[in-house]
Amino acid sequence: MHTDTERCVRAVQSKEARFDGVFFTAVRTTRIYCRPSCPAVPPKPENMEFHPSAASCQRAGYRACKRCRPDTTPGSPEWNVRADAVARAVRLIQDGVVDREGVPGLARRLGWSTRQIERQLLAELGAGPLALARAQRAQTARLLIETTPMPFGEIAFAAGFSSIRTFNDTVREVFAVTPGELRARASRRSPAQPAGALCVTNLRLPFRAPLEPSNLFGHLAATAVPGVEEWRDGAYRRTLSLPYGHGIVALAPRDGHIACRLSLTDPRDFTHAISRCRRLLDLDSDPVAVDERLRADPLLAPIVDKAPGRRVPGTVDPAEFAVRAVLGQQVSTAAARTHAARLVTAHGVPVDDPEGGLTHLFPGPEALAALDPETLALPRSRRTTLLTLVRALADGSLPLGPAEDREEARARLLALPGFGPWTTEIIAMRALGDPDAFLPGDLGVRRAAEGLGLPGTPAALTAGAAHWRPWRAYAVQYLWATDDHPINLLPA
């Protein structure tokens, strides 16, 4: 969109928050870049230039506006919709792959050369992988500076910088203040945390309004696996398995943001953990675009208007969700939780949770690949399905994650014994983040469709839902919402 100058100028002049993160406005006279909704007086059109990313602005020599803080905007929804290699690269960079494995590691995962990655990202985002990762490191550093009492040396390495000098130079260049000045300014706005809470961070996760929390948090709470997830004091809490250690996160809906309390055993996991939480809650979605498309169907419009802004619940671990999808085949939500809880108790890694009742990490595929099938209280065919799945996940023949080609992943899933369209599509929807995944054979979807006057058979419903694309996963959330199932109710 950043190449459509006239449209961008209109968005800036009308302060359209919907486009925050979609493009950035750089002001030539002040050398500052802003989000489209910046509350400051809009600059003259001839003084504006538009960039596709914060990294592109920083690469061109602009620093972040202190008033609208454009580096804290939600991510562009384009990267979740698109399935091409550039979008997969962006999702991997957001996941911290460049910080952990470098550009060669990013290239290996995509099957590209490093030169090709650089060329493609420069063409679309105005910045290469290192610049994109640097912009993300700067934002991580800012969050840690402003929300924790961690020493700056620890923050530098937790944010992914290779040296304290690079950390200092980047903060000064991007924010036009020193790390010390950033912290002093933040401390005037809110009190600092106690010194003992070095790995506990409280922050706000931004999103594009509107956001309907009932089905999002209701689904997570209703399907929570005991010991791994819980609803406590108005927040969804769960354990996280992370590259350098583990963590516990608490997420609660608030007016205009999601309150996030993150406890980590290793602060280097900060960026990765935030990325997972954003995917879990679908916070980079564009609800206005989604609802506009779905509202065009007169049969769907009433339920969209009743509670706009529904999101698709995701996952913090695609492999975990795939296992849970198999455990949930043809059983109730309560039975699926029971089966998952048994696996967690028998094979999960114990953790301490001084603030609640979480006890374990969900076991990874490697731990489950060697389990004895006779210990599973499942039908024999489902035991075979589960064991085949975890072994494929463990040996790498079934990769699931933000970089995977969604259609290729679907084909691999369907080739496994016991995998049909429902299991494959629910994994595509929640583990792979496909916004167009569709469940025409789901009982709840069919029942809701018939109640609205939509076709009731899977084939007819699929044909009739063609004009909902590419947002059919959101249509599923709206259809499910017509039922009074606990997944649609925000817990008390």
Short mmCIF file of C-alpha atoms in Angstrom, two decimals:
data_model
loop_
_atom_site.label_atom_id
_atom_site.label_comp_id
_atom_site.label_asym_id
_atom_site.label_seq_id
_atom_site.Cartn_x
_atom_site.Cartn_y
_atom_site.Cartn_z
CA MET A 1 0.00 0.00 0.00
CA HIS A 2 2.90 2.40 0.71
CA THR A 3 3.30 2.99 -3.04
CA ASP A 4 -0.23 4.44 -3.30
CA THR A 5 0.70 7.96 -2.22
CA GLU A 6 -2.77 9.46 -2.54
CA ARG A 7 -4.38 6.75 -0.41
CA CYS A 8 -1.64 7.00 2.22
CA VAL A 9 -2.04 10.78 2.46
CA ARG A 10 -5.79 10.37 2.98
CA ALA A 11 -5.18 7.80 5.72
CA VAL A 12 -2.72 10.09 7.51
CA GLN A 13 -4.99 13.14 7.26
CA SER A 14 -7.93 11.16 8.67
CA LYS A 15 -5.67 9.50 11.33
CA GLU A 16 -6.79 5.99 10.30
CA ALA A 17 -5.60 3.63 13.06
CA ARG A 18 -6.54 0.68 10.86
CA PHE A 19 -3.39 1.28 8.81
CA ASP A 20 -0.99 1.39 11.77
CA GLY A 21 1.72 -1.14 10.96
CA VAL A 22 0.59 -1.45 7.35
CA PHE A 23 2.70 1.54 6.31
CA PHE A 24 4.72 4.27 8.04
CA THR A 25 4.88 8.00 7.38
CA ALA A 26 8.34 9.59 7.27
CA VAL A 27 8.52 13.37 7.51
CA ARG A 28 11.39 14.84 5.49
CA THR A 29 11.56 18.13 7.41
CA THR A 30 11.81 16.64 10.92
CA ARG A 31 13.48 13.30 10.03
CA ILE A 32 10.86 11.54 12.18
CA TYR A 33 8.63 8.62 11.21
CA CYS A 34 5.11 8.10 12.57
CA ARG A 35 2.18 5.74 12.43
CA PRO A 36 -0.77 6.91 10.27
CA SER A 37 -2.88 7.65 13.37
CA CYS A 38 -0.28 9.92 15.01
CA PRO A 39 -2.18 12.58 17.02
CA ALA A 40 0.19 15.34 15.90
CA VAL A 41 -0.85 17.80 13.20
CA PRO A 42 -0.35 15.98 9.86
CA PRO A 43 2.60 17.27 7.83
CA LYS A 44 2.17 18.75 4.39
CA PRO A 45 1.79 16.07 1.72
CA GLU A 46 4.92 17.24 -0.08
CA ASN A 47 6.93 16.58 3.10
CA MET A 48 5.70 13.00 3.48
CA GLU A 49 7.22 9.80 2.18
CA PHE A 50 5.86 6.34 2.90
CA HIS A 51 7.63 3.15 3.90
CA PRO A 52 6.43 -0.45 4.24
CA SER A 53 8.20 -1.10 7.55
CA ALA A 54 9.76 0.60 10.56
CA ALA A 55 13.06 -0.97 9.52
CA SER A 56 12.84 0.77 6.15
CA CYS A 57 12.33 4.13 7.90
CA GLN A 58 15.28 3.52 10.19
CA ARG A 59 17.44 2.44 7.26
CA ALA A 60 16.60 5.75 5.54
CA GLY A 61 17.78 7.70 8.59
CA TYR A 62 14.48 8.49 10.32
CA ARG A 63 13.92 8.13 14.06
CA ALA A 64 10.74 7.05 15.82
CA CYS A 65 8.18 9.66 16.88
CA LYS A 66 8.10 10.00 20.68
CA ARG A 67 4.41 10.83 20.63
CA CYS A 68 2.83 8.00 18.63
CA ARG A 69 5.64 5.42 19.10
CA PRO A 70 5.29 3.80 15.67
CA ASP A 71 7.62 0.94 16.62
CA THR A 72 4.91 -0.40 18.99
CA THR A 73 2.17 -0.82 16.37
CA PRO A 74 0.61 -4.21 15.60
CA GLY A 75 2.31 -6.13 12.82
CA SER A 76 0.99 -5.89 9.29
CA PRO A 77 -1.83 -8.41 8.71
CA GLU A 78 -0.48 -8.93 5.18
CA TRP A 79 2.18 -11.35 6.41
CA ASN A 80 -0.40 -13.64 8.02
CA VAL A 81 -2.60 -13.72 4.92
CA ARG A 82 0.11 -14.30 2.36
CA ALA A 83 1.71 -17.73 1.95
CA ASP A 84 4.65 -16.81 -0.32
CA ALA A 85 8.29 -17.04 0.69
CA VAL A 86 8.63 -13.34 1.60
CA ALA A 87 5.73 -13.59 4.05
CA ARG A 88 7.23 -16.76 5.52
CA ALA A 89 10.56 -14.96 5.91
CA VAL A 90 8.89 -12.08 7.75
CA ARG A 91 7.11 -14.48 10.12
CA LEU A 92 10.41 -16.22 10.87
CA ILE A 93 12.18 -12.92 11.55
CA GLN A 94 9.34 -11.95 13.90
CA ASP A 95 9.91 -15.29 15.62
CA GLY A 96 13.54 -14.37 16.31
CA VAL A 97 15.21 -16.78 13.87
CA VAL A 98 17.75 -14.22 12.62
CA ASP A 99 18.80 -13.42 16.18
CA ARG A 100 19.32 -17.09 17.02
CA GLU A 101 20.57 -18.54 13.72
CA GLY A 102 21.59 -15.53 11.61
CA VAL A 103 20.64 -14.90 7.99
CA PRO A 104 22.17 -18.26 6.91
CA GLY A 105 19.76 -20.00 9.30
CA LEU A 106 16.86 -18.08 7.82
CA ALA A 107 18.03 -19.07 4.33
CA ARG A 108 18.24 -22.77 5.26
CA ARG A 109 14.70 -22.79 6.57
CA LEU A 110 13.35 -21.19 3.40
CA GLY A 111 15.55 -23.04 0.91
CA TRP A 112 16.88 -19.75 -0.46
CA SER A 113 20.32 -18.22 -0.80
CA THR A 114 21.14 -15.33 1.54
CA ARG A 115 21.53 -13.07 -1.49
CA GLN A 116 18.05 -13.94 -2.73
CA ILE A 117 16.52 -13.25 0.69
CA GLU A 118 18.21 -9.85 0.83
CA ARG A 119 17.01 -8.92 -2.66
CA GLN A 120 13.39 -10.01 -2.13
CA LEU A 121 12.96 -8.36 1.27
CA LEU A 122 14.55 -5.13 0.06
CA ALA A 123 12.13 -5.05 -2.86
CA GLU A 124 9.02 -5.52 -0.71
CA LEU A 125 9.88 -4.01 2.67
CA GLY A 126 12.67 -1.57 1.89
CA ALA A 127 14.97 -3.39 4.32
CA GLY A 128 16.88 -6.64 4.41
CA PRO A 129 16.67 -9.36 7.07
CA LEU A 130 19.36 -7.82 9.28
CA ALA A 131 17.63 -4.41 9.25
CA LEU A 132 14.25 -6.02 10.04
CA ALA A 133 15.77 -7.99 12.89
CA ARG A 134 17.55 -4.84 14.15
CA ALA A 135 14.25 -2.93 14.26
CA GLN A 136 12.71 -5.76 16.26
CA ARG A 137 15.68 -5.83 18.63
CA ALA A 138 15.28 -2.09 19.18
CA GLN A 139 11.62 -2.53 20.12
CA THR A 140 12.45 -5.43 22.45
CA ALA A 141 15.16 -3.33 24.11
CA ARG A 142 12.73 -0.46 24.57
CA LEU A 143 10.16 -2.69 26.25
CA LEU A 144 12.74 -4.16 28.62
CA ILE A 145 14.21 -0.73 29.42
CA GLU A 146 10.81 0.74 30.21
CA THR A 147 9.16 -2.20 32.00
CA THR A 148 11.94 -3.92 33.97
CA PRO A 149 14.82 -2.91 36.27
CA MET A 150 17.23 -5.18 34.36
CA PRO A 151 20.75 -3.76 33.94
CA PHE A 152 21.38 -2.42 30.46
CA GLY A 153 24.08 -5.01 29.82
CA GLU A 154 21.59 -7.82 30.40
CA ILE A 155 18.96 -6.07 28.29
CA ALA A 156 21.40 -5.73 25.39
CA PHE A 157 21.96 -9.48 25.16
CA ALA A 158 18.34 -10.37 26.02
CA ALA A 159 17.19 -8.22 23.09
CA GLY A 160 19.60 -10.00 20.76
CA PHE A 161 22.39 -7.41 20.39
CA SER A 162 25.92 -8.74 19.99
CA SER A 163 27.48 -6.02 22.15
CA ILE A 164 26.53 -3.28 24.60
CA ARG A 165 28.02 -0.69 22.27
CA THR A 166 25.73 -1.77 19.42
CA PHE A 167 22.78 -1.69 21.83
CA ASN A 168 23.59 1.87 22.94
CA ASP A 169 24.16 3.10 19.39
CA THR A 170 20.93 1.56 18.11
CA VAL A 171 18.77 2.99 20.91
CA ARG A 172 20.23 6.46 20.36
CA GLU A 173 19.76 6.23 16.60
CA VAL A 174 16.22 4.82 16.61
CA PHE A 175 14.73 6.72 19.56
CA ALA A 176 16.98 9.82 19.71
CA VAL A 177 17.61 9.25 23.44
CA THR A 178 20.02 7.16 25.47
CA PRO A 179 18.87 4.01 27.29
CA GLY A 180 19.16 5.88 30.57
CA GLU A 181 16.93 8.69 29.33
CA LEU A 182 14.38 6.15 28.09
CA ARG A 183 14.22 4.53 31.52
CA ALA A 184 14.03 7.85 33.36
CA ARG A 185 11.15 8.99 31.18
CA ALA A 186 9.31 5.69 31.71
CA SER A 187 9.83 5.78 35.49
CA ARG A 188 8.07 9.16 35.62
CA ARG A 189 5.03 7.56 33.97
CA SER A 190 4.85 4.45 36.15
CA PRO A 191 6.71 3.02 39.15
CA ALA A 192 9.52 0.55 38.56
CA GLN A 193 9.20 -3.13 39.39
CA PRO A 194 10.98 -4.47 42.47
CA ALA A 195 14.58 -5.41 41.84
CA GLY A 196 13.93 -9.10 42.52
CA ALA A 197 11.63 -9.47 39.51
CA LEU A 198 14.37 -9.33 36.89
CA CYS A 199 12.73 -11.81 34.52
CA VAL A 200 9.14 -10.70 35.04
CA THR A 201 7.82 -8.16 32.55
CA ASN A 202 4.47 -6.40 32.45
CA LEU A 203 3.57 -4.89 29.11
CA ARG A 204 0.70 -4.03 26.80
CA LEU A 205 0.17 -5.91 23.55
CA PRO A 206 -1.41 -3.60 20.93
CA PHE A 207 -4.04 -4.65 18.41
CA ARG A 208 -6.32 -3.10 15.81
CA ALA A 209 -9.79 -2.39 17.14
CA PRO A 210 -12.32 -3.80 17.49
CA LEU A 211 -11.49 -6.98 19.39
CA GLU A 212 -14.23 -9.28 20.69
CA PRO A 213 -12.65 -11.21 23.60
CA SER A 214 -15.48 -13.67 24.37
CA ASN A 215 -14.71 -16.43 21.87
CA LEU A 216 -10.96 -15.77 21.95
CA PHE A 217 -10.43 -16.18 25.69
CA GLY A 218 -13.49 -18.41 26.07
CA HIS A 219 -11.99 -20.94 23.65
CA LEU A 220 -8.61 -20.92 25.39
CA ALA A 221 -10.16 -21.28 28.85
CA ALA A 222 -12.70 -23.96 27.88
CA THR A 223 -10.05 -26.16 26.25
CA ALA A 224 -7.29 -25.48 28.81
CA VAL A 225 -5.17 -28.51 29.69
CA PRO A 226 -4.84 -28.80 33.50
CA GLY A 227 -1.30 -28.12 34.65
CA VAL A 228 -0.36 -26.36 31.40
CA GLU A 229 -3.14 -23.75 31.15
CA GLU A 230 -5.61 -22.10 33.50
CA TRP A 231 -8.00 -19.16 33.85
CA ARG A 232 -7.15 -17.27 37.03
CA ASP A 233 -8.12 -13.79 38.25
CA GLY A 234 -9.46 -12.68 34.88
CA ALA A 235 -6.45 -13.84 32.89
CA TYR A 236 -5.53 -16.79 30.71
CA ARG A 237 -2.26 -18.28 32.00
CA ARG A 238 -0.04 -20.97 30.51
CA THR A 239 3.47 -22.38 30.46
CA LEU A 240 5.78 -21.87 27.47
CA SER A 241 8.60 -24.05 26.12
CA LEU A 242 11.13 -21.63 24.64
CA PRO A 243 14.51 -21.89 22.85
CA TYR A 244 16.61 -20.96 25.90
CA GLY A 245 14.37 -22.05 28.76
CA HIS A 246 10.74 -21.88 29.75
CA GLY A 247 8.26 -19.25 30.82
CA ILE A 248 4.79 -18.50 32.14
CA VAL A 249 2.54 -15.90 30.58
CA ALA A 250 -0.69 -14.31 31.80
CA LEU A 251 -2.87 -12.59 29.20
CA ALA A 252 -5.95 -10.51 30.02
CA PRO A 253 -8.25 -8.40 27.79
CA ARG A 254 -8.25 -4.70 28.60
CA ASP A 255 -9.68 -1.60 26.97
CA GLY A 256 -7.49 -0.99 23.91
CA HIS A 257 -4.80 -3.56 24.67
CA ILE A 258 -3.99 -7.00 26.05
CA ALA A 259 -2.29 -6.96 29.43
CA CYS A 260 0.65 -9.36 29.37
CA ARG A 261 2.66 -10.55 32.37
CA LEU A 262 5.62 -12.60 31.22
CA SER A 263 7.93 -14.59 33.49
CA LEU A 264 11.01 -16.12 31.85
CA THR A 265 13.88 -18.27 33.07
CA ASP A 266 16.10 -16.70 30.39
CA PRO A 267 15.46 -13.12 29.17
CA ARG A 268 16.86 -14.00 25.72
CA ASP A 269 13.47 -15.64 25.06
CA PHE A 270 11.61 -12.33 25.38
CA THR A 271 11.14 -11.62 21.66
CA HIS A 272 10.21 -15.23 20.90
CA ALA A 273 7.66 -15.33 23.73
CA ILE A 274 5.97 -12.09 22.65
CA SER A 275 5.76 -13.33 19.06
CA ARG A 276 4.06 -16.53 20.26
CA CYS A 277 1.57 -14.62 22.39
CA ARG A 278 0.63 -12.38 19.48
CA ARG A 279 0.03 -15.42 17.27
CA LEU A 280 -1.97 -17.12 20.03
CA LEU A 281 -4.38 -14.17 20.23
CA ASP A 282 -4.29 -13.24 16.51
CA LEU A 283 -3.34 -9.68 17.43
CA ASP A 284 -2.02 -8.70 14.00
CA SER A 285 -5.38 -9.28 12.32
CA ASP A 286 -7.22 -6.48 10.51
CA PRO A 287 -10.77 -6.88 11.90
CA VAL A 288 -12.19 -4.07 9.78
CA ALA A 289 -11.15 -5.79 6.54
CA VAL A 290 -12.32 -9.19 7.80
CA ASP A 291 -15.72 -7.99 8.99
CA GLU A 292 -16.26 -5.89 5.87
CA ARG A 293 -15.90 -8.97 3.68
CA LEU A 294 -18.07 -11.22 5.88
CA ARG A 295 -20.72 -8.53 6.39
CA ALA A 296 -21.27 -8.46 2.63
CA ASP A 297 -23.12 -11.78 3.04
CA PRO A 298 -26.62 -10.75 4.21
CA LEU A 299 -27.06 -14.05 6.05
CA LEU A 300 -23.80 -13.61 7.98
CA ALA A 301 -24.09 -9.85 8.53
CA PRO A 302 -26.35 -9.97 11.65
CA ILE A 303 -23.94 -12.11 13.69
CA VAL A 304 -20.97 -10.01 12.54
CA ASP A 305 -22.77 -6.81 13.59
CA LYS A 306 -23.70 -8.33 16.95
CA ALA A 307 -20.07 -8.73 18.08
CA PRO A 308 -17.54 -7.47 15.51
CA GLY A 309 -13.83 -8.09 15.83
CA ARG A 310 -13.73 -11.83 16.50
CA ARG A 311 -10.26 -13.35 16.24
CA VAL A 312 -9.08 -16.88 15.47
CA PRO A 313 -7.45 -18.46 18.54
CA GLY A 314 -3.99 -19.67 17.60
CA THR A 315 -1.33 -21.58 19.50
CA VAL A 316 2.05 -20.99 21.11
CA ASP A 317 3.36 -24.33 19.80
CA PRO A 318 2.17 -25.86 16.49
CA ALA A 319 3.41 -29.36 17.42
CA GLU A 320 1.52 -29.23 20.72
CA PHE A 321 -1.68 -28.19 18.99
CA ALA A 322 -1.37 -30.97 16.40
CA VAL A 323 -1.15 -33.53 19.21
CA ARG A 324 -4.15 -32.00 20.96
CA ALA A 325 -6.14 -31.99 17.70
CA VAL A 326 -5.69 -35.75 17.42
CA LEU A 327 -6.67 -36.24 21.08
CA GLY A 328 -9.82 -34.23 20.37
CA GLN A 329 -10.98 -36.31 17.41
CA GLN A 330 -14.62 -37.38 17.86
CA VAL A 331 -14.71 -36.68 21.60
CA SER A 332 -16.04 -33.87 23.78
CA THR A 333 -13.95 -30.88 24.89
CA ALA A 334 -13.82 -32.30 28.43
CA ALA A 335 -12.60 -35.70 27.21
CA ALA A 336 -9.90 -34.09 25.06
CA ARG A 337 -8.66 -32.12 28.10
CA THR A 338 -8.56 -35.32 30.15
CA HIS A 339 -6.50 -37.20 27.55
CA ALA A 340 -4.08 -34.26 27.22
CA ALA A 341 -3.75 -33.91 31.00
CA ARG A 342 -2.71 -37.57 31.29
CA LEU A 343 0.05 -37.06 28.71
CA VAL A 344 1.21 -33.95 30.55
CA THR A 345 1.35 -35.69 33.93
CA ALA A 346 3.21 -38.69 32.54
CA HIS A 347 5.63 -36.99 30.13
CA GLY A 348 5.66 -33.22 30.75
CA VAL A 349 8.55 -31.37 32.39
CA PRO A 350 7.59 -30.06 35.87
CA VAL A 351 7.82 -26.30 36.52
CA ASP A 352 7.28 -24.02 39.50
CA ASP A 353 4.50 -21.45 39.41
CA PRO A 354 4.50 -19.26 42.55
CA GLU A 355 1.60 -17.16 41.20
CA GLY A 356 -0.86 -19.92 40.28
CA GLY A 357 -1.56 -23.58 39.65
CA LEU A 358 0.54 -24.40 36.58
CA THR A 359 2.71 -27.47 37.05
CA HIS A 360 4.15 -28.69 33.71
CA LEU A 361 5.31 -27.88 30.23
CA PHE A 362 3.42 -29.71 27.51
CA PRO A 363 5.62 -32.64 26.39
CA GLY A 364 7.43 -32.19 23.10
CA PRO A 365 7.31 -34.67 20.19
CA GLU A 366 10.66 -36.21 21.21
CA ALA A 367 9.28 -37.10 24.65
CA LEU A 368 6.07 -38.54 23.18
CA ALA A 369 7.66 -40.47 20.31
CA ALA A 370 8.85 -43.24 22.62
CA LEU A 371 5.70 -43.65 24.72
CA ASP A 372 4.09 -47.07 25.13
CA PRO A 373 0.83 -47.14 23.13
CA GLU A 374 -0.73 -49.49 25.68
CA THR A 375 -0.65 -46.67 28.24
CA LEU A 376 -2.97 -44.55 26.11
CA ALA A 377 -6.68 -44.73 26.98
CA LEU A 378 -7.59 -44.28 23.32
CA PRO A 379 -9.06 -46.49 20.60
CA ARG A 380 -6.38 -48.50 18.82
CA SER A 381 -6.74 -46.55 15.57
CA ARG A 382 -6.26 -43.23 17.36
CA ARG A 383 -3.17 -44.57 19.14
CA THR A 384 -1.71 -45.32 15.73
CA THR A 385 -2.62 -41.84 14.51
CA LEU A 386 -1.05 -40.17 17.54
CA LEU A 387 2.17 -42.19 17.46
CA THR A 388 2.60 -41.67 13.72
CA LEU A 389 2.11 -37.92 14.19
CA VAL A 390 4.57 -37.47 17.06
CA ARG A 391 7.23 -39.54 15.32
CA ALA A 392 6.86 -37.46 12.15
CA LEU A 393 7.14 -34.30 14.23
CA ALA A 394 10.14 -35.62 16.13
CA ASP A 395 12.15 -36.71 13.10
CA GLY A 396 11.43 -33.50 11.19
CA SER A 397 9.50 -35.10 8.33
CA LEU A 398 6.41 -33.06 9.32
CA PRO A 399 7.55 -29.48 10.04
CA LEU A 400 4.85 -27.19 11.41
CA GLY A 401 5.48 -23.52 12.04
CA PRO A 402 5.30 -19.97 10.74
CA ALA A 403 7.65 -20.63 7.79
CA GLU A 404 5.93 -23.70 6.39
CA ASP A 405 4.06 -23.75 3.10
CA ARG A 406 0.45 -24.24 4.21
CA GLU A 407 -0.67 -26.32 1.25
CA GLU A 408 2.37 -28.58 1.50
CA ALA A 409 1.74 -29.02 5.22
CA ARG A 410 -1.89 -29.93 4.50
CA ALA A 411 -0.78 -32.59 2.02
CA ARG A 412 1.64 -34.11 4.53
CA LEU A 413 -1.00 -34.17 7.24
CA LEU A 414 -3.58 -35.83 4.99
CA ALA A 415 -1.05 -38.53 4.13
CA LEU A 416 -0.89 -39.62 7.79
CA PRO A 417 -3.23 -42.42 8.95
CA GLY A 418 -6.32 -41.13 10.75
CA PHE A 419 -6.07 -37.59 9.35
CA GLY A 420 -9.13 -36.35 7.54
CA PRO A 421 -10.27 -32.89 6.43
CA TRP A 422 -11.45 -31.76 9.89
CA THR A 423 -8.18 -32.51 11.70
CA THR A 424 -6.11 -31.10 8.86
CA GLU A 425 -8.09 -27.88 8.64
CA ILE A 426 -8.19 -27.23 12.38
CA ILE A 427 -4.39 -27.58 12.44
CA ALA A 428 -4.11 -25.28 9.41
CA MET A 429 -6.36 -22.76 11.14
CA ARG A 430 -4.79 -22.67 14.59
CA ALA A 431 -1.27 -24.07 14.24
CA LEU A 432 -0.32 -22.73 10.79
CA GLY A 433 -2.32 -19.51 11.13
CA ASP A 434 -4.14 -19.85 7.81
CA PRO A 435 -6.91 -17.20 7.83
CA ASP A 436 -8.78 -19.07 5.08
CA ALA A 437 -8.89 -22.51 6.73
CA PHE A 438 -12.45 -23.84 6.66
CA LEU A 439 -14.35 -26.62 8.48
CA PRO A 440 -17.50 -27.32 6.43
CA GLY A 441 -17.87 -30.76 8.00
CA ASP A 442 -17.72 -29.56 11.61
CA LEU A 443 -20.99 -30.28 13.40
CA GLY A 444 -21.16 -26.85 15.04
CA VAL A 445 -20.47 -25.08 11.74
CA ARG A 446 -23.12 -27.11 9.90
CA ARG A 447 -25.71 -26.57 12.63
CA ALA A 448 -25.06 -22.82 12.67
CA ALA A 449 -25.15 -22.62 8.88
CA GLU A 450 -28.52 -24.35 8.71
CA GLY A 451 -29.89 -22.04 11.40
CA LEU A 452 -28.87 -19.01 9.34
CA GLY A 453 -30.30 -20.40 6.11
CA LEU A 454 -26.91 -21.28 4.64
CA PRO A 455 -26.34 -24.63 2.87
CA GLY A 456 -26.05 -27.50 5.32
CA THR A 457 -23.96 -30.08 3.44
CA PRO A 458 -20.15 -29.67 3.42
CA ALA A 459 -19.89 -29.45 -0.38
CA ALA A 460 -22.68 -26.90 -0.72
CA LEU A 461 -21.42 -24.87 2.23
CA THR A 462 -17.90 -24.78 0.77
CA ALA A 463 -19.27 -23.54 -2.55
CA GLY A 464 -21.43 -20.94 -0.84
CA ALA A 465 -18.53 -19.72 1.33
CA ALA A 466 -16.29 -18.92 -1.66
CA HIS A 467 -17.06 -15.19 -1.39
CA TRP A 468 -15.89 -15.16 2.26
CA ARG A 469 -12.31 -15.83 1.14
CA PRO A 470 -9.63 -15.19 2.30
CA TRP A 471 -11.28 -14.94 5.74
CA ARG A 472 -13.18 -18.23 6.07
CA ALA A 473 -11.43 -19.08 9.37
CA TYR A 474 -13.06 -15.96 10.83
CA ALA A 475 -16.41 -16.97 9.39
CA VAL A 476 -16.06 -20.22 11.35
CA GLN A 477 -15.64 -18.21 14.57
CA TYR A 478 -18.81 -16.25 13.84
CA LEU A 479 -20.74 -19.44 13.02
CA TRP A 480 -19.55 -21.14 16.21
CA ALA A 481 -20.61 -18.04 18.16
CA THR A 482 -24.30 -18.76 17.45
CA ASP A 483 -24.11 -21.65 19.95
CA ASP A 484 -24.04 -21.30 23.75
CA HIS A 485 -21.00 -23.59 24.09
CA PRO A 486 -18.48 -22.49 26.78
CA ILE A 487 -15.89 -21.73 24.08
CA ASN A 488 -17.97 -18.65 23.17
CA LEU A 489 -18.23 -17.25 26.71
CA LEU A 490 -15.67 -15.09 28.47
CA PRO A 491 -15.00 -16.84 31.80
CA ALA A 492 -16.18 -15.12 34.95
#
